[in-house]
Short mmCIF file of C-alpha atoms in Angstrom, two decimals:
data_model
loop_
_atom_site.label_atom_id
_atom_site.label_comp_id
_atom_site.label_asym_id
_atom_site.label_seq_id
_atom_site.Cartn_x
_atom_site.Cartn_y
_atom_site.Cartn_z
CA MET A 2 45.99 -28.56 -32.12
CA ASP A 3 44.50 -26.45 -34.82
CA VAL A 4 41.27 -24.87 -33.48
CA THR A 5 40.32 -23.28 -36.74
CA GLN A 6 37.67 -25.07 -38.74
CA THR A 7 36.61 -24.64 -42.32
CA LYS A 8 33.09 -23.32 -42.52
CA GLN A 9 30.92 -25.76 -44.29
CA GLU A 10 28.89 -24.62 -47.25
CA HIS A 11 25.32 -25.83 -47.06
CA LEU A 12 23.04 -26.58 -49.96
CA LEU A 13 20.13 -24.85 -48.33
CA ALA A 14 19.71 -21.19 -47.31
CA LEU A 15 17.58 -20.13 -44.35
CA LYS A 16 15.94 -16.74 -44.22
CA VAL A 17 13.82 -15.44 -41.35
CA MET A 18 11.82 -12.23 -41.48
CA ARG A 19 9.47 -10.73 -38.96
CA LEU A 20 6.02 -10.02 -40.24
CA THR A 21 4.64 -6.60 -39.23
CA LYS A 22 2.14 -4.23 -40.66
CA PRO A 23 3.49 -1.22 -42.65
CA THR A 24 3.36 2.33 -41.34
CA LEU A 25 2.11 5.40 -42.99
CA PHE A 26 4.72 7.30 -44.91
CA THR A 27 5.63 10.71 -43.49
CA ASN A 28 7.45 13.57 -45.11
CA LEU A 29 8.59 16.95 -43.98
CA PRO A 30 6.85 19.68 -45.98
CA VAL A 31 8.81 22.83 -46.75
CA THR A 32 6.78 25.88 -47.60
CA CYS A 33 7.34 29.57 -48.19
CA GLU A 34 5.33 32.66 -49.12
CA ASP A 35 4.82 33.60 -52.70
CA ARG A 36 6.78 36.80 -52.24
CA ASP A 37 9.88 34.81 -51.11
CA LEU A 38 12.68 34.07 -53.51
CA PRO A 39 11.70 30.44 -54.27
CA GLY A 40 8.21 31.56 -55.11
CA ASP A 41 5.99 28.51 -55.82
CA LEU A 42 8.96 26.18 -56.31
CA PHE A 43 8.42 24.28 -52.99
CA GLY A 44 4.73 24.05 -53.53
CA GLN A 45 5.18 22.62 -57.05
CA LEU A 46 7.71 20.03 -55.82
CA MET A 47 5.22 18.85 -53.15
CA ARG A 48 2.40 18.65 -55.66
CA ASP A 49 4.60 16.55 -57.93
CA ASP A 50 5.67 14.29 -55.00
CA PRO A 51 3.65 10.99 -55.41
CA SER A 52 3.76 10.43 -51.63
CA THR A 53 1.71 13.53 -50.73
CA ILE A 54 -2.04 13.80 -50.60
CA LYS A 55 -3.45 15.71 -53.48
CA GLY A 56 -4.96 18.99 -52.24
CA ALA A 57 -3.33 18.58 -48.85
CA GLU A 58 0.39 18.50 -49.67
CA ILE A 59 1.45 20.23 -46.44
CA LEU A 60 0.26 17.38 -44.33
CA MET A 61 3.08 15.17 -42.97
CA LEU A 62 1.08 12.00 -43.58
CA GLY A 63 1.05 10.74 -47.15
CA GLU A 64 -0.92 8.25 -49.21
CA MET A 65 1.79 5.63 -49.24
CA LEU A 66 2.79 2.96 -46.78
CA THR A 67 6.31 2.23 -45.61
CA LEU A 68 7.58 -1.27 -45.17
CA PRO A 69 9.56 -1.97 -41.96
CA GLN A 70 13.25 -1.13 -42.30
CA ASN A 71 14.38 -2.98 -39.21
CA PHE A 72 13.23 -5.55 -36.74
CA GLY A 73 11.36 -2.96 -34.63
CA ASN A 74 10.08 -3.30 -31.10
CA ILE A 75 8.06 -6.21 -29.70
CA PHE A 76 5.85 -5.54 -26.70
CA LEU A 77 4.39 -7.82 -24.12
CA GLY A 78 0.91 -8.93 -25.08
CA GLU A 79 1.42 -8.59 -28.82
CA THR A 80 1.58 -11.46 -31.30
CA PHE A 81 5.03 -12.19 -32.73
CA SER A 82 4.78 -13.38 -36.33
CA SER A 83 7.69 -14.55 -38.44
CA TYR A 84 8.19 -15.88 -41.95
CA ILE A 85 10.66 -18.69 -42.33
CA SER A 86 11.92 -19.75 -45.75
CA VAL A 87 14.36 -22.53 -46.66
CA HIS A 88 15.62 -22.24 -50.26
CA ASN A 89 17.58 -24.82 -52.20
CA ASP A 90 20.52 -22.79 -53.69
CA SER A 91 22.23 -25.80 -55.18
CA ASN A 92 21.71 -27.87 -58.30
CA GLN A 93 21.01 -31.04 -56.36
CA VAL A 94 17.84 -32.57 -55.08
CA VAL A 95 17.75 -32.49 -51.28
CA LYS A 96 15.79 -35.02 -49.27
CA ASP A 97 14.28 -35.42 -45.80
CA ILE A 98 14.22 -31.70 -44.98
CA LEU A 99 13.06 -30.91 -41.43
CA VAL A 100 12.65 -27.29 -40.37
CA LYS A 101 12.18 -26.63 -36.67
CA ALA A 102 11.57 -23.30 -34.92
CA ASP A 103 11.81 -22.88 -31.18
CA LEU A 104 11.47 -19.80 -29.01
CA GLN A 105 13.68 -19.75 -25.98
CA THR A 106 12.64 -17.42 -23.11
CA SER A 107 14.06 -16.98 -19.66
CA SER A 108 11.77 -19.63 -18.25
CA GLN A 109 10.82 -22.07 -21.04
CA ARG A 110 11.44 -23.29 -24.56
CA LEU A 111 8.43 -23.32 -26.95
CA ASN A 112 8.08 -25.22 -30.21
CA LEU A 113 6.56 -22.85 -32.77
CA SER A 114 6.69 -25.10 -35.87
CA ALA A 115 3.41 -25.76 -37.57
CA SER A 116 4.50 -29.26 -38.54
CA ASN A 117 7.19 -31.55 -37.15
CA SER A 118 7.17 -33.88 -40.15
CA ALA A 119 9.97 -33.86 -42.71
CA VAL A 120 9.52 -32.88 -46.36
CA GLY A 121 10.40 -35.71 -48.75
CA GLU A 122 12.54 -33.79 -51.20
CA LEU A 123 13.35 -30.27 -52.34
CA LYS A 124 14.32 -29.59 -55.93
CA PRO A 125 16.78 -26.90 -56.98
CA GLU A 126 15.52 -23.33 -56.81
CA CYS A 127 12.50 -24.44 -54.73
CA CYS A 128 11.74 -23.46 -51.18
CA ILE A 129 9.85 -24.47 -48.11
CA ASP A 130 7.87 -21.63 -46.44
CA ASP A 131 6.31 -21.44 -43.04
CA VAL A 132 4.73 -18.72 -40.90
CA ILE A 133 4.85 -18.94 -37.12
CA HIS A 134 2.77 -16.97 -34.60
CA HIS A 135 3.21 -16.63 -30.79
CA GLU A 136 1.55 -14.42 -28.27
CA VAL A 137 4.29 -12.92 -26.22
CA LYS A 138 3.68 -13.45 -22.49
CA GLU A 139 7.09 -12.67 -20.96
CA ILE A 140 9.34 -9.68 -21.01
CA GLY A 141 13.06 -9.79 -21.44
CA THR A 142 15.38 -11.60 -23.84
CA HIS A 143 13.90 -14.03 -26.36
CA ILE A 144 15.84 -16.17 -28.79
CA LEU A 145 14.31 -17.64 -31.89
CA VAL A 146 16.17 -20.81 -32.78
CA CYS A 147 15.69 -22.09 -36.32
CA ALA A 148 17.22 -25.49 -37.12
CA VAL A 149 17.36 -27.20 -40.48
CA SER A 150 18.37 -30.87 -41.12
CA TYR A 151 18.51 -32.52 -44.52
CA THR A 152 20.12 -35.38 -46.51
CA THR A 153 22.08 -34.83 -49.69
CA GLN A 154 21.69 -36.96 -52.80
CA TYR A 155 24.84 -38.90 -51.69
CA GLY A 156 23.24 -39.84 -48.37
CA GLU A 157 25.15 -37.40 -46.21
CA LYS A 158 23.12 -35.95 -43.36
CA LEU A 159 23.72 -32.30 -42.63
CA TYR A 160 22.43 -29.96 -39.99
CA PHE A 161 22.65 -26.21 -39.25
CA ARG A 162 20.78 -23.65 -37.20
CA LYS A 163 20.57 -19.90 -36.71
CA PHE A 164 19.81 -17.77 -33.67
CA PHE A 165 17.79 -14.58 -33.69
CA LYS A 166 17.84 -12.63 -30.46
CA PHE A 167 15.35 -9.88 -29.58
CA GLN A 168 14.02 -8.07 -26.52
CA VAL A 169 10.38 -7.92 -25.41
CA LEU A 170 9.50 -4.62 -23.84
CA LYS A 171 6.67 -3.61 -21.48
CA PRO A 172 4.03 -1.56 -23.27
CA LEU A 173 2.02 -0.39 -20.22
CA ASP A 174 2.77 0.60 -16.70
CA VAL A 175 -0.11 -0.53 -14.52
CA LYS A 176 -0.53 0.63 -10.94
CA THR A 177 -3.46 -0.20 -8.66
CA LYS A 178 -4.81 1.37 -5.54
CA PHE A 179 -7.46 0.10 -3.14
CA TYR A 180 -9.87 2.28 -1.15
CA ASN A 181 -12.23 0.93 1.45
CA ALA A 182 -15.67 2.45 1.36
CA GLU A 183 -16.14 5.04 4.13
CA SER A 184 -19.79 4.44 4.86
CA ASP A 185 -21.77 3.89 7.99
CA LEU A 186 -24.39 1.56 6.45
CA SER A 187 -23.62 -2.10 6.83
CA SER A 188 -24.99 -2.87 3.38
CA VAL A 189 -22.03 -1.16 1.81
CA THR A 190 -19.38 -1.25 4.44
CA ASP A 191 -17.55 -4.07 2.71
CA GLU A 192 -17.38 -2.31 -0.63
CA VAL A 193 -13.92 -1.64 -1.95
CA PHE A 194 -12.92 0.73 -4.79
CA LEU A 195 -10.13 -0.18 -7.20
CA GLU A 196 -8.31 2.58 -9.06
CA ALA A 197 -6.18 1.33 -11.97
CA GLN A 198 -3.65 3.77 -13.40
CA ILE A 199 -2.58 2.75 -16.88
CA GLN A 200 0.30 4.59 -18.60
CA ASN A 201 1.39 4.13 -22.24
CA ILE A 202 5.18 3.83 -22.14
CA THR A 203 5.59 3.08 -25.84
CA THR A 204 6.50 5.69 -28.47
CA SER A 205 3.21 5.44 -30.40
CA PRO A 206 -0.47 6.16 -29.49
CA MET A 207 -2.77 3.36 -28.49
CA PHE A 208 -6.46 2.83 -28.94
CA MET A 209 -7.77 1.31 -25.71
CA GLU A 210 -10.29 -1.16 -26.92
CA LYS A 211 -11.12 -2.67 -23.55
CA VAL A 212 -10.13 -2.22 -19.93
CA SER A 213 -12.19 -4.48 -17.71
CA LEU A 214 -11.90 -6.07 -14.25
CA GLU A 215 -12.65 -9.77 -13.97
CA PRO A 216 -13.65 -10.18 -10.25
CA SER A 217 -12.93 -13.16 -8.18
CA MET A 218 -15.72 -15.52 -7.02
CA MET A 219 -16.28 -13.47 -3.82
CA TYR A 220 -17.09 -10.15 -5.49
CA ASN A 221 -19.43 -8.47 -7.95
CA VAL A 222 -17.96 -5.54 -9.90
CA THR A 223 -19.48 -2.26 -11.12
CA LYS A 224 -17.68 -0.12 -13.70
CA LEU A 225 -17.47 3.58 -12.81
CA ASN A 226 -15.94 4.72 -16.10
CA THR A 227 -19.14 5.82 -17.88
CA VAL A 228 -21.47 8.75 -17.71
CA ALA A 229 -25.14 7.76 -17.82
CA SER A 230 -26.72 9.18 -20.97
CA GLY A 231 -29.82 7.45 -22.22
CA ASP A 232 -29.79 3.66 -22.45
CA ASP A 233 -26.04 3.31 -23.05
CA GLY A 234 -23.54 5.07 -20.88
CA GLU A 235 -20.86 7.17 -22.57
CA SER A 236 -17.26 6.63 -21.66
CA THR A 237 -15.69 9.34 -19.50
CA PHE A 238 -12.83 9.42 -21.96
CA GLY A 239 -15.00 10.19 -24.98
CA LYS A 240 -15.88 8.16 -28.07
CA MET A 241 -12.33 7.82 -29.32
CA SER A 242 -10.35 6.32 -26.47
CA TYR A 243 -6.77 7.10 -27.50
CA LEU A 244 -3.87 7.04 -25.11
CA GLN A 245 -0.88 9.08 -26.26
CA PRO A 246 2.72 8.12 -25.46
CA MET A 247 3.55 8.65 -21.72
CA ASP A 248 -0.06 9.59 -21.02
CA THR A 249 -1.78 8.07 -18.00
CA ARG A 250 -5.44 7.24 -17.49
CA GLN A 251 -7.36 6.23 -14.36
CA TYR A 252 -10.05 3.53 -14.35
CA LEU A 253 -12.33 3.06 -11.32
CA TYR A 254 -14.24 -0.04 -10.27
CA CYS A 255 -16.46 -0.74 -7.27
CA LEU A 256 -16.36 -4.28 -5.84
CA LYS A 257 -19.05 -5.54 -3.47
CA PRO A 258 -19.00 -8.97 -1.76
CA LYS A 259 -21.62 -11.39 -2.89
CA PRO A 260 -24.45 -11.84 -0.35
CA GLU A 261 -23.38 -15.35 0.58
CA TYR A 262 -19.98 -14.01 1.62
CA ALA A 263 -21.09 -10.65 2.99
CA GLU A 264 -23.40 -12.30 5.48
CA LYS A 265 -20.65 -14.44 6.96
CA ALA A 266 -18.64 -12.38 9.39
CA GLY A 267 -14.97 -13.15 9.30
CA VAL A 268 -14.97 -14.59 5.78
CA ILE A 269 -13.52 -11.48 4.20
CA LYS A 270 -10.50 -11.18 6.44
CA GLY A 271 -6.80 -10.83 5.82
CA VAL A 272 -5.54 -10.97 2.21
CA THR A 273 -8.32 -11.50 -0.34
CA VAL A 274 -8.12 -11.97 -4.03
CA ILE A 275 -10.01 -9.18 -5.86
CA GLY A 276 -9.67 -10.25 -9.49
CA LYS A 277 -7.46 -9.36 -12.49
CA LEU A 278 -7.40 -6.63 -15.10
CA ASP A 279 -7.91 -7.48 -18.77
CA ILE A 280 -6.55 -4.78 -21.09
CA VAL A 281 -6.90 -4.91 -24.90
CA TRP A 282 -5.46 -2.19 -27.14
CA LYS A 283 -4.67 -1.53 -30.83
CA THR A 284 -1.69 0.27 -32.31
CA ASN A 285 -0.89 1.39 -35.85
CA LEU A 286 -3.16 -0.12 -38.49
CA GLY A 287 -5.04 -2.16 -35.99
CA GLU A 288 -2.26 -4.34 -34.48
CA ARG A 289 -3.82 -5.85 -31.41
CA GLY A 290 -2.22 -6.40 -27.99
CA ARG A 291 -3.63 -7.93 -24.85
CA LEU A 292 -2.35 -7.93 -21.27
CA GLN A 293 -3.83 -9.59 -18.24
CA THR A 294 -2.45 -8.81 -14.83
CA SER A 295 -1.88 -11.37 -12.10
CA GLN A 296 -4.51 -11.78 -9.46
CA LEU A 297 -4.84 -8.48 -7.55
CA GLN A 298 -4.88 -8.87 -3.76
CA ARG A 299 -5.71 -6.45 -0.97
CA MET A 300 -5.64 -6.59 2.76
CA ALA A 301 -9.20 -6.54 4.08
CA PRO A 302 -9.74 -4.14 6.94
CA GLY A 303 -9.73 -5.65 10.41
CA TYR A 304 -12.77 -5.12 12.60
CA GLY A 305 -11.50 -6.73 15.77
CA ASP A 306 -13.60 -9.13 17.73
CA ILE A 307 -16.80 -7.07 17.49
CA ARG A 308 -17.98 -5.07 14.49
CA LEU A 309 -20.45 -2.22 15.06
CA SER A 310 -22.19 -0.73 12.02
CA LEU A 311 -25.41 1.09 11.23
CA GLU A 312 -28.28 -0.35 9.28
CA MET A 313 -30.49 2.79 9.46
CA ILE A 314 -29.93 6.44 10.33
CA PRO A 315 -31.82 9.51 9.22
CA ASP A 316 -29.98 12.12 7.11
CA THR A 317 -31.52 15.10 8.99
CA VAL A 318 -33.06 15.33 12.48
CA ASN A 319 -34.65 18.11 14.45
CA LEU A 320 -32.96 19.80 17.41
CA GLU A 321 -33.91 18.30 20.82
CA GLU A 322 -36.27 15.79 19.25
CA PRO A 323 -35.71 12.04 19.67
CA PHE A 324 -34.73 10.06 16.57
CA ASP A 325 -34.13 6.32 16.03
CA ILE A 326 -31.14 4.44 14.61
CA ILE A 327 -30.57 0.77 14.10
CA CYS A 328 -27.17 -0.71 15.00
CA LYS A 329 -25.82 -4.02 13.82
CA ILE A 330 -23.48 -5.87 16.18
CA THR A 331 -21.50 -8.74 14.63
CA ASN A 332 -19.32 -11.23 16.44
CA CYS A 333 -16.15 -11.48 14.31
CA SER A 334 -14.25 -13.62 16.73
CA GLU A 335 -14.21 -17.43 17.00
CA ARG A 336 -15.76 -17.61 20.49
CA THR A 337 -19.10 -16.93 22.01
CA MET A 338 -19.62 -13.54 23.72
CA ASP A 339 -21.93 -12.35 26.48
CA LEU A 340 -22.42 -8.63 25.76
CA VAL A 341 -23.51 -5.70 27.90
CA LEU A 342 -24.33 -2.32 26.26
CA GLU A 343 -23.49 0.93 27.89
CA MET A 344 -24.50 4.38 26.52
CA CYS A 345 -22.49 7.46 27.51
CA ASN A 346 -23.75 10.92 26.78
CA THR A 347 -21.52 13.47 25.05
CA ARG A 348 -21.69 17.25 24.88
CA SER A 349 -24.14 17.21 22.00
CA ILE A 350 -25.53 13.63 21.90
CA HIS A 351 -27.86 12.21 24.55
CA TRP A 352 -28.95 8.59 24.57
CA CYS A 353 -32.50 7.61 25.59
CA GLY A 354 -32.93 4.36 27.37
CA VAL A 355 -31.35 2.19 30.02
CA SER A 356 -27.52 1.95 30.04
CA GLY A 357 -25.85 -1.32 31.13
CA ARG A 358 -28.53 -3.63 29.78
CA GLN A 359 -27.78 -7.24 28.84
CA LEU A 360 -27.77 -8.11 25.16
CA GLY A 361 -27.28 -11.83 25.71
CA LYS A 362 -24.93 -14.35 24.17
CA LEU A 363 -23.72 -13.93 20.64
CA SER A 364 -22.18 -16.92 18.91
CA PRO A 365 -19.26 -16.68 16.39
CA GLY A 366 -20.30 -15.13 13.12
CA ALA A 367 -23.76 -14.20 14.43
CA PHE A 368 -25.16 -10.66 14.59
CA LEU A 369 -28.05 -8.82 16.15
CA SER A 370 -29.92 -5.71 15.14
CA LEU A 371 -30.34 -3.21 17.95
CA PRO A 372 -32.74 -0.18 17.72
CA LEU A 373 -31.62 2.81 19.78
CA THR A 374 -33.10 6.25 20.46
CA LEU A 375 -31.14 9.49 21.02
CA LEU A 376 -31.44 13.22 20.62
CA SER A 377 -29.07 16.12 19.92
CA SER A 378 -28.93 19.35 21.88
CA VAL A 379 -26.56 21.17 19.47
CA GLN A 380 -27.26 22.24 15.91
CA GLY A 381 -24.98 21.41 13.04
CA LEU A 382 -23.21 18.30 11.87
CA GLN A 383 -22.86 16.12 15.00
CA SER A 384 -20.91 12.94 15.55
CA ILE A 385 -22.68 10.01 17.18
CA SER A 386 -20.40 8.59 19.89
CA GLY A 387 -20.52 7.08 23.33
CA LEU A 388 -21.38 3.38 22.82
CA ARG A 389 -19.52 0.78 24.86
CA LEU A 390 -19.81 -3.02 24.65
CA THR A 391 -18.44 -5.30 27.35
CA ASP A 392 -17.85 -9.05 27.02
CA THR A 393 -18.58 -10.44 30.46
CA PHE A 394 -16.79 -13.72 29.70
CA LEU A 395 -13.39 -12.13 29.24
CA LYS A 396 -14.14 -8.82 30.96
CA ARG A 397 -13.07 -7.07 27.79
CA THR A 398 -14.58 -3.66 26.78
CA TYR A 399 -14.95 -2.21 23.30
CA GLU A 400 -15.58 1.52 22.90
CA TYR A 401 -17.04 3.10 19.71
CA ASP A 402 -16.67 6.78 18.89
CA ASP A 403 -17.50 8.65 15.67
CA ILE A 404 -19.91 5.87 14.66
CA ALA A 405 -21.72 8.17 12.24
CA GLN A 406 -22.63 11.83 11.64
CA VAL A 407 -26.08 13.39 11.54
CA CYS A 408 -27.24 16.81 10.46
CA VAL A 409 -29.23 18.56 13.22
CA VAL A 410 -31.51 21.46 12.33
CA CYS A 411 -33.77 23.72 14.27
CA PRO A 412 -37.45 23.22 13.21
CA TYR A 413 -38.27 26.86 13.98
CA THR A 414 -35.55 28.49 11.86
CA SER A 415 -34.06 27.92 8.44
CA ASN A 416 -30.53 27.48 9.73
CA GLU A 417 -29.25 24.17 8.58
CA CYS A 418 -25.76 22.60 8.78
#
């Protein structure tokens, strides 16, 4: 069997071109001193060069634009635009022309054609033009499939297609880190800080138009990337937020649970959805790109069955003088507890009051505020420790050390911590 087939000549020609913005023309200036052998020859040649800037010929950037010489790189988040032209190269009138453009990715096949209806006829030397656009949302191999079907004047139906393969690259490397707020006050204990490290892994600079965090329904977000100056805060990266190739920039956000969630103990447990980053940038001549991360998740810190935090504590106290604090005890378990409070003195901290007193029953998710009095016998920065809670139902004891720190000063001297 003869496996060779004669290639059929079609009446129509298909051309596909990617639409991109031009780039600034660059040249390599060559200069020398006047006393050198060429004299002013190089300078005159640059002044006569139409691509150089008059009066600034030694600059590499010129006044002209350069059209793309190749397909170029396509990055995730950019808009892929292509011009499709079907030209009638024959001397016949072609009928029922249907042009279809599909984009095949690793996971799906997308129809990019603006219209799926056929053109009635196409006369000789005439063409059908179409421009397609697609926001690239996947990395990896993409195949643009352009198919053309038509009918000759003799009623013969013909069909052909072309494939254009290209790679979609990743423009940014995004890394995230979560930090739990190290605070003793219960009003901010559930705060979490998000650090987003964004690196430009392309070969051209980027203008970072927007980097924002869209929080989930459980959190409110505060941006920490501005310096307060008047009514409007100025960006910590300056007025012109450029990111050079392979440069990395850190963005910081503070997330705080909404009151309706923060008041419910045990709601913010395990893996919680924080939100997603929305990044918008521009490259050469204003080409825009946008990237949204998937939902960011973090493991909420575990507090065990009982959570002990402080609602009020003074910053500075006097040596050997009693001072008051307010503790907040929250039942994070799913059972009712009957609690007993014991206060154990340390080398520097002495509790005032009765140890071993009954606090009563505490239902799941409930909390109680407990005022306590204590004094310090040692100057300096002292750690408050020595509280012990016992659940009489299960005979289980919970000990709390390093609850907070307080600065102890002597009222008769100027020695402070």
